[in-house]
XYZ file of N, CA and C in Angstrom:
663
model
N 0.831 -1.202 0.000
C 0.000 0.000 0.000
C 0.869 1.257 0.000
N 2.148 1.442 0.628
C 2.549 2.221 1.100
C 3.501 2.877 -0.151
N 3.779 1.786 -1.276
C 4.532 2.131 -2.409
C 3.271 2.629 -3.393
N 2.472 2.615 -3.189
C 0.991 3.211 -3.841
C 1.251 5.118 -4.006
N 1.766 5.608 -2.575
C 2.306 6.883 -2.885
C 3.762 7.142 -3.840
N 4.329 6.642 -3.826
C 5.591 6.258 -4.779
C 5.463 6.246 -6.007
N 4.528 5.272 -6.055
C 4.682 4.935 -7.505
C 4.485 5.691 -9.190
N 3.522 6.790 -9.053
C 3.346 7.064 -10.064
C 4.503 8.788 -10.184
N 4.428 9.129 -8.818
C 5.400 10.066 -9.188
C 7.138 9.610 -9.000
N 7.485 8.388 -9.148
C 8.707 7.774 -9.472
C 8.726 7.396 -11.140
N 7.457 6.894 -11.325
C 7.217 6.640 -12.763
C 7.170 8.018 -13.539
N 6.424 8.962 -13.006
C 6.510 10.192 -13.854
C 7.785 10.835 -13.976
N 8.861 11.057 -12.916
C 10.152 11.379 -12.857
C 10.902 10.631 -13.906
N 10.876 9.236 -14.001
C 11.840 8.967 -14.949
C 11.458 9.301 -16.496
N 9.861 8.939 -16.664
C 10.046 9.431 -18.162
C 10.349 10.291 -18.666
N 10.059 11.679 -17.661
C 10.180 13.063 -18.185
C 11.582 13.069 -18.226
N 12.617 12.415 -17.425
C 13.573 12.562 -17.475
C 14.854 11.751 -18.586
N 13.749 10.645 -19.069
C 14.568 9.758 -20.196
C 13.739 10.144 -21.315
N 13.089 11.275 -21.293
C 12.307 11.425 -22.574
C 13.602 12.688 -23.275
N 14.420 13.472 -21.799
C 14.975 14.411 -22.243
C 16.114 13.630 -23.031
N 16.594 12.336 -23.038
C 17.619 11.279 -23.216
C 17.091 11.095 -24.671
N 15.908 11.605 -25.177
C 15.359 10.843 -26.646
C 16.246 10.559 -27.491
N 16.874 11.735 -27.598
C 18.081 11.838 -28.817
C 18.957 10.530 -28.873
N 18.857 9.727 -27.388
C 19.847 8.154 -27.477
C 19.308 7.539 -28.127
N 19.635 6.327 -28.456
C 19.442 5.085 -29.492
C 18.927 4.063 -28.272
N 17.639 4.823 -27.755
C 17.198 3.660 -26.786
C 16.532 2.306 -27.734
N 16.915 0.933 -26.680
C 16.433 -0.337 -27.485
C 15.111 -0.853 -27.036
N 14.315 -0.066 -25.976
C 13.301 -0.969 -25.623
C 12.658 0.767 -25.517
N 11.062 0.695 -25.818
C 10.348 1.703 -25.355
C 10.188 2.626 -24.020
N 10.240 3.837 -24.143
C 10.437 5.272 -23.416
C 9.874 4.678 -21.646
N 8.174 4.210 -21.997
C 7.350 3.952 -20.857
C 7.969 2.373 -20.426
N 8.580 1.806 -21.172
C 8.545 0.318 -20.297
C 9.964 0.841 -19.504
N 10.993 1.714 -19.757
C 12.207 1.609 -19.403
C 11.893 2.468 -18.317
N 10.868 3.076 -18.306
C 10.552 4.169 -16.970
C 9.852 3.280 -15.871
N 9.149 2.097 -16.397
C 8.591 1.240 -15.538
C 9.766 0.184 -14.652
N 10.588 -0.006 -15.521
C 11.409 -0.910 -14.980
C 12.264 0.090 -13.849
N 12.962 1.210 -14.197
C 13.950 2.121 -13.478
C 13.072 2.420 -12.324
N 11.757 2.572 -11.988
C 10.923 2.789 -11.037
C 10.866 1.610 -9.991
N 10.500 0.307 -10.919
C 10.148 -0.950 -9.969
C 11.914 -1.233 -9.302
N 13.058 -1.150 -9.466
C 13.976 -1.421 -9.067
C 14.642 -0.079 -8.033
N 14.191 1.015 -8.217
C 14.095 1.815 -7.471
C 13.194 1.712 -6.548
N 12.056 1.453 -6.174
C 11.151 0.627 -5.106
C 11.937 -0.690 -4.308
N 12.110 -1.692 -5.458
C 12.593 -2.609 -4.677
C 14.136 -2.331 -3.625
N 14.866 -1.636 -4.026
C 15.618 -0.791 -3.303
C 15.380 -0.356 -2.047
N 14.865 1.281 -2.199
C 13.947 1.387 -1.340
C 13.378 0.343 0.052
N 13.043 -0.569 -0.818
C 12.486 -2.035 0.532
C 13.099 -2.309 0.968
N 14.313 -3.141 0.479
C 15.353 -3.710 0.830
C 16.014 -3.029 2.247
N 16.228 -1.578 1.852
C 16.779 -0.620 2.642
C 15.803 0.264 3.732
N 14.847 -0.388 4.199
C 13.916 -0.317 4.880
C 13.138 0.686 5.007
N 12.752 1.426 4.169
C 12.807 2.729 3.407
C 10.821 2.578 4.315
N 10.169 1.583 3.236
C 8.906 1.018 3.410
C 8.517 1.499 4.976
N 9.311 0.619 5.911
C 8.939 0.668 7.602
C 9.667 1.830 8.327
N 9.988 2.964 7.552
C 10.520 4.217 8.191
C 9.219 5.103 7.874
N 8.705 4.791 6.650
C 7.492 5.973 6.247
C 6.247 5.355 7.300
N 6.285 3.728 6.955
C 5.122 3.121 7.916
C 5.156 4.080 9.434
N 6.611 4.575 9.774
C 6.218 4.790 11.060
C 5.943 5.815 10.975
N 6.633 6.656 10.283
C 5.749 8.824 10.285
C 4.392 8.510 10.192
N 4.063 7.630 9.276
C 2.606 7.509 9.224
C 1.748 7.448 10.233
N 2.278 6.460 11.205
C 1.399 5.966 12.238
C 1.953 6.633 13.236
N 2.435 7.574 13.793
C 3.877 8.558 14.362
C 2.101 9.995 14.314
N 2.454 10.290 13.198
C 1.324 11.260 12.821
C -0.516 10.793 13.246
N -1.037 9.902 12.716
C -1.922 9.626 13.231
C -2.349 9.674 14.640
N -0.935 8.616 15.381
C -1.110 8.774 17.028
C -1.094 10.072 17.778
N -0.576 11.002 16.488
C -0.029 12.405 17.742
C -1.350 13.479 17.602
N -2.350 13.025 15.980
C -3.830 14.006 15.895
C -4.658 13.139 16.660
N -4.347 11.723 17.309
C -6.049 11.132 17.524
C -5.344 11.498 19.567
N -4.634 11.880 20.087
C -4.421 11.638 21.176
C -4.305 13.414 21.102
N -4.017 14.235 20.481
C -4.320 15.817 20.221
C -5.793 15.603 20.536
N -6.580 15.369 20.103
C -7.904 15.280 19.780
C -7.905 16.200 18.322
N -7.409 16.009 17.516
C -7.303 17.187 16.411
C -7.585 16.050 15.068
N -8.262 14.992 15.140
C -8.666 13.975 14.043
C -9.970 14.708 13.122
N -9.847 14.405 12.086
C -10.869 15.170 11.465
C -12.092 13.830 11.119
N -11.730 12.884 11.302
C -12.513 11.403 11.502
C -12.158 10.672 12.518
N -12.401 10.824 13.992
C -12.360 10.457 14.889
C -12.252 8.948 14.961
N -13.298 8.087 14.096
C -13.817 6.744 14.123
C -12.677 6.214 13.385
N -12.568 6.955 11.921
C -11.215 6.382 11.449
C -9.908 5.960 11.716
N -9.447 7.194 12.468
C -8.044 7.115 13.532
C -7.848 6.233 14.563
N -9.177 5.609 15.414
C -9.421 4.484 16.287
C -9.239 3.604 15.929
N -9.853 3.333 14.369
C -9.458 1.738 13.960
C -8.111 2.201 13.495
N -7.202 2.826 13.148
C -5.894 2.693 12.717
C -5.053 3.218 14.454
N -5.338 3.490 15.056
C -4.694 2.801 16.314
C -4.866 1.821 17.205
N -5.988 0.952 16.356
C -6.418 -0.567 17.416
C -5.082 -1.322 16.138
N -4.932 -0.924 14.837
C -4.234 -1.399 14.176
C -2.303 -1.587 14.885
N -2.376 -0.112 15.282
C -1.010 0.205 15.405
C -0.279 -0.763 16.764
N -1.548 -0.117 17.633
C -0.981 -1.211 18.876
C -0.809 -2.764 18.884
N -1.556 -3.689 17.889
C -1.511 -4.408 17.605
C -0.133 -5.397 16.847
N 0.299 -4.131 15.878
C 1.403 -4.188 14.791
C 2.293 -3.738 16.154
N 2.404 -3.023 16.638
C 3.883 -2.474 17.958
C 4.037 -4.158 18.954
N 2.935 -4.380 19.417
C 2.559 -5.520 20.109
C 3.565 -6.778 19.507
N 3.169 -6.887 18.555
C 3.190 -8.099 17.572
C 5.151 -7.729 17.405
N 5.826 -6.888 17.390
C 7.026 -6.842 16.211
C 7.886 -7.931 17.377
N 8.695 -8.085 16.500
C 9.824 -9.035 17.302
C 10.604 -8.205 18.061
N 11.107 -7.272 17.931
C 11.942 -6.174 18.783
C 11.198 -5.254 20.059
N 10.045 -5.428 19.682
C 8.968 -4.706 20.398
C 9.320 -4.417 22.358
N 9.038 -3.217 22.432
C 9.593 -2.900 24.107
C 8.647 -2.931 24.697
N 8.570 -3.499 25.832
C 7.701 -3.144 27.029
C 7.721 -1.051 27.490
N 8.388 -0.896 27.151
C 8.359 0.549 27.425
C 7.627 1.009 26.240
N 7.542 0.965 25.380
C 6.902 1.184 23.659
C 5.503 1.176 23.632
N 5.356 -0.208 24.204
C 3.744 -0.738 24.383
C 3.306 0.120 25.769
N 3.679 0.328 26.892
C 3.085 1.521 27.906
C 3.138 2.224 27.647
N 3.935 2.984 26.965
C 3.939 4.557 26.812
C 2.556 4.999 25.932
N 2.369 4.225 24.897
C 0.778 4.402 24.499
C 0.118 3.730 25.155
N 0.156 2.895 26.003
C -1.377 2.410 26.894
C -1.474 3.427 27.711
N -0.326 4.500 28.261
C -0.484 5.183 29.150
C -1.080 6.461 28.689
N -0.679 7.126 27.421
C -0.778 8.142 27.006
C -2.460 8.326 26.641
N -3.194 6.706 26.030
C -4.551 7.042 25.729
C -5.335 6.952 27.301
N -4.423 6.515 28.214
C -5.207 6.432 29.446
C -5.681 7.284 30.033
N -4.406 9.023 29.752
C -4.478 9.953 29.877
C -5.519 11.025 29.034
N -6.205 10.290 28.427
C -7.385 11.289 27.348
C -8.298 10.556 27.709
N -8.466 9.604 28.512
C -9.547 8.637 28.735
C -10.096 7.513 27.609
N -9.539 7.305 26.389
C -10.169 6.680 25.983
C -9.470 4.988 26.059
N -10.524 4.929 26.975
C -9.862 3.755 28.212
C -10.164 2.494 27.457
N -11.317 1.998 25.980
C -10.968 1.099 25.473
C -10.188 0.836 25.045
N -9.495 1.715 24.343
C -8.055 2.025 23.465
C -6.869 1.615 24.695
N -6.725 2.257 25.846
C -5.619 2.112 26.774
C -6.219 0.688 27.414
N -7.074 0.041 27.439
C -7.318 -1.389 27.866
C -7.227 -2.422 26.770
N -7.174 -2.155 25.586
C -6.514 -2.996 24.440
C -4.958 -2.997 24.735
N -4.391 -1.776 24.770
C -2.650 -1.565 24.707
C -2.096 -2.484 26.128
N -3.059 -1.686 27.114
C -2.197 -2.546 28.405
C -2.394 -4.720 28.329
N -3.524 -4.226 27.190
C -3.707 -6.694 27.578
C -2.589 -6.639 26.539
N -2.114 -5.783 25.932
C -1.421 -6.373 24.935
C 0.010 -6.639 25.246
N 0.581 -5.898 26.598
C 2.002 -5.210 27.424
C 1.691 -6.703 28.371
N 0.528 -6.970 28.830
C 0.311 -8.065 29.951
C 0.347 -9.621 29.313
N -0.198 -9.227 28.229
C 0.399 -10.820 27.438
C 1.708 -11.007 27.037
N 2.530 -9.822 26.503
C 4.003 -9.564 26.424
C 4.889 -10.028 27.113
N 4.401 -9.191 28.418
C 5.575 -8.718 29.125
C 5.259 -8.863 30.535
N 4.425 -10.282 31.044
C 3.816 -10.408 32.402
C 4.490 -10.456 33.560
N 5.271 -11.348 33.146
C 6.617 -11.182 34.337
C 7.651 -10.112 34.636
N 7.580 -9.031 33.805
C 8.566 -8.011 34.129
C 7.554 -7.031 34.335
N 6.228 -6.863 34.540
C 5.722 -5.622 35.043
C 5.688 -5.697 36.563
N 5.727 -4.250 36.904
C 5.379 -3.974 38.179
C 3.927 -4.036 39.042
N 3.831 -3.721 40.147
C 2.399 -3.990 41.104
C 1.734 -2.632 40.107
N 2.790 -1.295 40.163
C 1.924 0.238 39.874
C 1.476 -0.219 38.174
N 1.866 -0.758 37.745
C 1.641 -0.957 35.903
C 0.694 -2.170 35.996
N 0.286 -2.661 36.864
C -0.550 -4.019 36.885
C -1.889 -3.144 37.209
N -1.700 -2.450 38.256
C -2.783 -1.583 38.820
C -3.352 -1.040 38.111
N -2.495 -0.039 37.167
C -2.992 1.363 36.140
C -4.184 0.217 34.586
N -3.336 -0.832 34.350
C -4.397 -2.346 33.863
C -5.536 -2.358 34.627
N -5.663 -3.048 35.633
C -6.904 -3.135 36.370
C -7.732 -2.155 36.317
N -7.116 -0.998 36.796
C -7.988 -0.037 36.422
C -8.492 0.895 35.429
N -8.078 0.577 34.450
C -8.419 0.713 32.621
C -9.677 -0.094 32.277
N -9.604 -1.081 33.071
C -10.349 -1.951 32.646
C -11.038 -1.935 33.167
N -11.457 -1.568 34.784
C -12.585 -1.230 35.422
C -13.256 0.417 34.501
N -12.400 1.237 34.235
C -13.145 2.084 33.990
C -13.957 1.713 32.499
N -13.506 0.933 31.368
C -13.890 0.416 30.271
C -15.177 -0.366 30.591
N -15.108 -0.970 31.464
C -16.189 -1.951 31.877
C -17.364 -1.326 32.163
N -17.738 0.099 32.399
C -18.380 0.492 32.819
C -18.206 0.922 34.419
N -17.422 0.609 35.003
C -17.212 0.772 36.202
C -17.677 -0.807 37.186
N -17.469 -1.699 36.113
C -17.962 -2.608 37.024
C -16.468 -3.833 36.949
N -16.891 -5.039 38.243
C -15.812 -5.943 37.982
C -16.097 -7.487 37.309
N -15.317 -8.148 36.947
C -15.181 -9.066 36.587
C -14.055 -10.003 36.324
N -13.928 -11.299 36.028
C -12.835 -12.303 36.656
C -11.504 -11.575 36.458
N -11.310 -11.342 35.076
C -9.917 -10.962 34.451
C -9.229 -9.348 35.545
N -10.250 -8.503 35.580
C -9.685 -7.491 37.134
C -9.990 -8.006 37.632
N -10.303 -8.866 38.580
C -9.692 -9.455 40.013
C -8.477 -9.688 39.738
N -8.111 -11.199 38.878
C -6.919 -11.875 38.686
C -5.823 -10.242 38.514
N -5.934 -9.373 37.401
C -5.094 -8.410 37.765
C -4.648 -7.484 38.960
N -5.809 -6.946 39.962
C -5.635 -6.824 40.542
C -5.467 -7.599 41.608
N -5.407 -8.527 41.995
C -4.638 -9.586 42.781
C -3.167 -9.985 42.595
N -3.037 -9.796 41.335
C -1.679 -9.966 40.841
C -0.562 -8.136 41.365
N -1.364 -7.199 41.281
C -0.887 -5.700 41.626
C -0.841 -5.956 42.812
N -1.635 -6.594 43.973
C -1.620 -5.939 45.207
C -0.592 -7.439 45.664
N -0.296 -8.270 44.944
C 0.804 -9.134 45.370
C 2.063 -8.408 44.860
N 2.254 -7.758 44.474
C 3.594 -7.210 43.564
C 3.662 -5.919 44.187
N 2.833 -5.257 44.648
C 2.883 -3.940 45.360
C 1.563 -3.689 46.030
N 1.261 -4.394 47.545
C 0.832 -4.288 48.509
C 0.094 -3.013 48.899
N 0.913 -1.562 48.995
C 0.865 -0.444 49.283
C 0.227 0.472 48.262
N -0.014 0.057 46.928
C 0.132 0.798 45.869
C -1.684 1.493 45.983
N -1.575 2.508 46.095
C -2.564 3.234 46.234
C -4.089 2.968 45.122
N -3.243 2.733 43.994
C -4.483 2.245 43.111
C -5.294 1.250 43.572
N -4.469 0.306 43.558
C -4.807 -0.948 43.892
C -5.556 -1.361 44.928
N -5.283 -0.743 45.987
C -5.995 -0.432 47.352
C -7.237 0.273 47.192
N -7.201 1.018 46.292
C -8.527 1.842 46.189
C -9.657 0.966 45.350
N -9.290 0.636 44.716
C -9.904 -0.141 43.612
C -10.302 -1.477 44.713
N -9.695 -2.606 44.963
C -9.656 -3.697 45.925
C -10.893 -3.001 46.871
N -10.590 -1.623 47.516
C -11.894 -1.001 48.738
C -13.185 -1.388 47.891
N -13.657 -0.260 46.882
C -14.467 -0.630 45.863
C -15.064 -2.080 45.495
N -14.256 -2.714 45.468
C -14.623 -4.415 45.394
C -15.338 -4.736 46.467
N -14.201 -4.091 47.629
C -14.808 -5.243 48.899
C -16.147 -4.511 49.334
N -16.697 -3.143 48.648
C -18.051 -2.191 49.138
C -19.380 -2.832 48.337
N -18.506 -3.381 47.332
C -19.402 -3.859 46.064
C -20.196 -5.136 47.194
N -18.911 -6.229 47.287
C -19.178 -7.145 48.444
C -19.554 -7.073 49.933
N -20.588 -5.497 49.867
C -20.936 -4.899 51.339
C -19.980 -5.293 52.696
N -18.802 -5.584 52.226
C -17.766 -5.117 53.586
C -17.162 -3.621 53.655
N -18.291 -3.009 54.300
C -17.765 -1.834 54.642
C -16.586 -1.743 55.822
N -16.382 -2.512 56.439
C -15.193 -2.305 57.172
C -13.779 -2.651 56.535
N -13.514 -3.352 55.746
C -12.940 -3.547 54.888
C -12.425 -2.447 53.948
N -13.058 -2.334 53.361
C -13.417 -1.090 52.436
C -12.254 0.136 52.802
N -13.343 0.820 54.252
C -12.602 1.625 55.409
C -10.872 1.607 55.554
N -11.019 -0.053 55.801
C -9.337 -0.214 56.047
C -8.232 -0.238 55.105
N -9.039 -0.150 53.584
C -7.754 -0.461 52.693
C -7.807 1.018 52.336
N -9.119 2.107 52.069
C -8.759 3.035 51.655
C -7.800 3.766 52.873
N -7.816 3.366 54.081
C -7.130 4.409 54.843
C -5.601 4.145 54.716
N -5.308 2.839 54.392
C -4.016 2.490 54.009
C -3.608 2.981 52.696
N -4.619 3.219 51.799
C -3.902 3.705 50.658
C -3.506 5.591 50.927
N -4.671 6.249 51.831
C -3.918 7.349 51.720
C -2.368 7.770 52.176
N -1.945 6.894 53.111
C -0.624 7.174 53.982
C 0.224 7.051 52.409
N 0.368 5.818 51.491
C 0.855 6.099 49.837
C 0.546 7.364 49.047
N -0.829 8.184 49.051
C -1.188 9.119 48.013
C -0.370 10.190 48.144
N -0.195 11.293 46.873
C 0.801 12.611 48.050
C 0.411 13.690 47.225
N -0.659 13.372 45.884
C -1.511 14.256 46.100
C -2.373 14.937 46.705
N -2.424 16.602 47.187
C -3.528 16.929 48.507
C -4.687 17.063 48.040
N -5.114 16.602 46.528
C -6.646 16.266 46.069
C -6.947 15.128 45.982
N -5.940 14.035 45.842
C -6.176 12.651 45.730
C -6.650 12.125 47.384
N -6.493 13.071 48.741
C -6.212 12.466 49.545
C -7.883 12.991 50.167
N -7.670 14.516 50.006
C -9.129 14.516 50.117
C -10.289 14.079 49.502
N -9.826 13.896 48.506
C -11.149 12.665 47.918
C -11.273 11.677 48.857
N -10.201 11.135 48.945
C -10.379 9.581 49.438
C -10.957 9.450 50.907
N -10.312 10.795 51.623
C -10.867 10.915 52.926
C -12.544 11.354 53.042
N -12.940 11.742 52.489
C -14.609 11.696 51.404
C -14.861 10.782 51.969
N -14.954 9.646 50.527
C -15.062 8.560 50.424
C -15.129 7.902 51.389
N -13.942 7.839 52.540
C -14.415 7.256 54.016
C -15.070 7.458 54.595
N -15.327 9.364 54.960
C -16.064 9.537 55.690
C -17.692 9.137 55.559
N -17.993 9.235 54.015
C -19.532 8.616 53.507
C -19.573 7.487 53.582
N -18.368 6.397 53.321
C -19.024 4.785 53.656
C -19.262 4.638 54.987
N -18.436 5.551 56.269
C -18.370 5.245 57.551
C -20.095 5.312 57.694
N -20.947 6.648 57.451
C -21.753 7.128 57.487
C -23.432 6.361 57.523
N -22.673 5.594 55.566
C -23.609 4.619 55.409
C -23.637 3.198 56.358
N -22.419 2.900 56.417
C -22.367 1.916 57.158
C -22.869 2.129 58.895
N -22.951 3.179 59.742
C -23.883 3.464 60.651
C -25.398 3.734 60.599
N -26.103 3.599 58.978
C -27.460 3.923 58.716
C -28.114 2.946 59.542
C-alpha cells in the first residue's frame, strides 16, 4: 500500500527525465524503461527499509492528531490505532516501554478502550517483568472500560498488583471498591485508609478521605 504513494510520481520522474535522453538510441520503449527504473528503485527502497521508516511517520502522525484530539474522523483514527498497537505488540523487537507509553498516554485522554486494548497487549508480552503500579494502572483501565464494574480478568489483575505492590494506592482503592461492592464496609474503610498514607496528592487524599467519611456514614445507617 505504502509504495501506492511512490509509484506514479517515481514513474513520472523517470520518463520526463529519459524522454529528455530521446536523442539516445534507446532499445526498448520510453514507458517500459521508466517502468522498470521505477520498480527497481522501489525494490531498493524495501530492501533498505525505506517502506517501515514511512510506515512509522505515518502511524507517528496519526497517534499524535487522535491523542491531540485534532482527528478530522475520529472513528477512522481508532481503527488505525487498534491497528497500530496491535502491529507495535506483535514486532519481534517490540519494548515493554513502547507498548506503555501508548497504553499510558490514551489512558491519559480517557479513551480507556483504546488504553485497555494496549495494556492486555504489554500483559500478554511482558507479564513477568511488570510492576504492582503498571498491573494496577491495567486493572484499572479496565474497570473504567467496563463500565465501572468488575469481573474475573480485574480481580486476577488486581490480585496480581496488590501481590507485587501491597501499598500501591491504586490498587488499594480499587480492591476497597470491590470489597463495598461485596458490602464489607469495614474492609473497604481499612484499605482506603491504608492507601492514603501512599497518596501525596492533597486532592487525591481529600477525595479519598470523602469517600471514608460517607461509607463510615452509610455503614452506621
Amino acid at each position: 500500500m505504502i509504495f501506492v504513494y511512490f509509484f506514479l510520481p517515481l514513474l513520472t520522474f523517470f520518463y520526463l527525465t529519459l524522454r529528455g535522453l530521446a536523442r539516445l538510441d534507446l532499445k526498448i520503449p520510453l514507458l517500459t524503461l521508466s517502468l522498470v527504473c521505477t520498480l527497481i528503485t522501489l525494490f531498493i527502497y524495501k530492501e533498505l527499509g525505506g517502506a517501515v521508516n514511512f510506515s512509522l511517520v505515518i502511524d507517528q502522525e496519526i497517534l499524535s492528531r487522535f491523542i491531540a484530539n485534532e482527528s478530522k474522523n475520529k472513528e477512522k483514527d481508532a481503527i488505525e490505532v487498534n491497528r497500530i498497537i496491535f502491529e507495535l505488540s506483535n514486532k519481534k523487537e517490540a519494548q515493554a516501554g513502547e507498548i506503555y507509553l501508548l497504553a499510558r498516554r490514551l489512558k491519559d485522554i480517557n479513551q480507556n478502550e483504546l488504553a485497555s486494548l494496549a495494556f492486555a497487549q504489554l500483559y500478554r508480552n511482558f507479564k513477568n517483568e511488570l510492576g504492582g503500579a503498571v498491573l494496577a494502572e491495567y486493572a484499572q483501565v479496565m474497570f473504567l472500560n467496563e463500565q465501572r464494574t468488575f469481573n474475573t480478568e480485574i480481580e486476577k489483575v488486581l490480585k496480581e498488583a496488590l501481590l507485587k505492590s501491597p501499598d500501591n494506592p491504586s490498587a488499594l482503592t480499587l480492591q476497597g471498591l470491590k470489597e463495598l461492592e461485596n458490602k464489607n464496609a469495614d474492609l473497604t474503610i481499612k484499605l482506603w485508609t491504608r492507601a492514603l498514607d501512599s497518596l501525596e496528592k492533597e486532592r487525591d487524599i481529600s477525595e479519598l478521605k470523602i469517600l471514608i467519611e460517607t461509607v463510615k456514614k452509610l455503614k452506621n445507617q
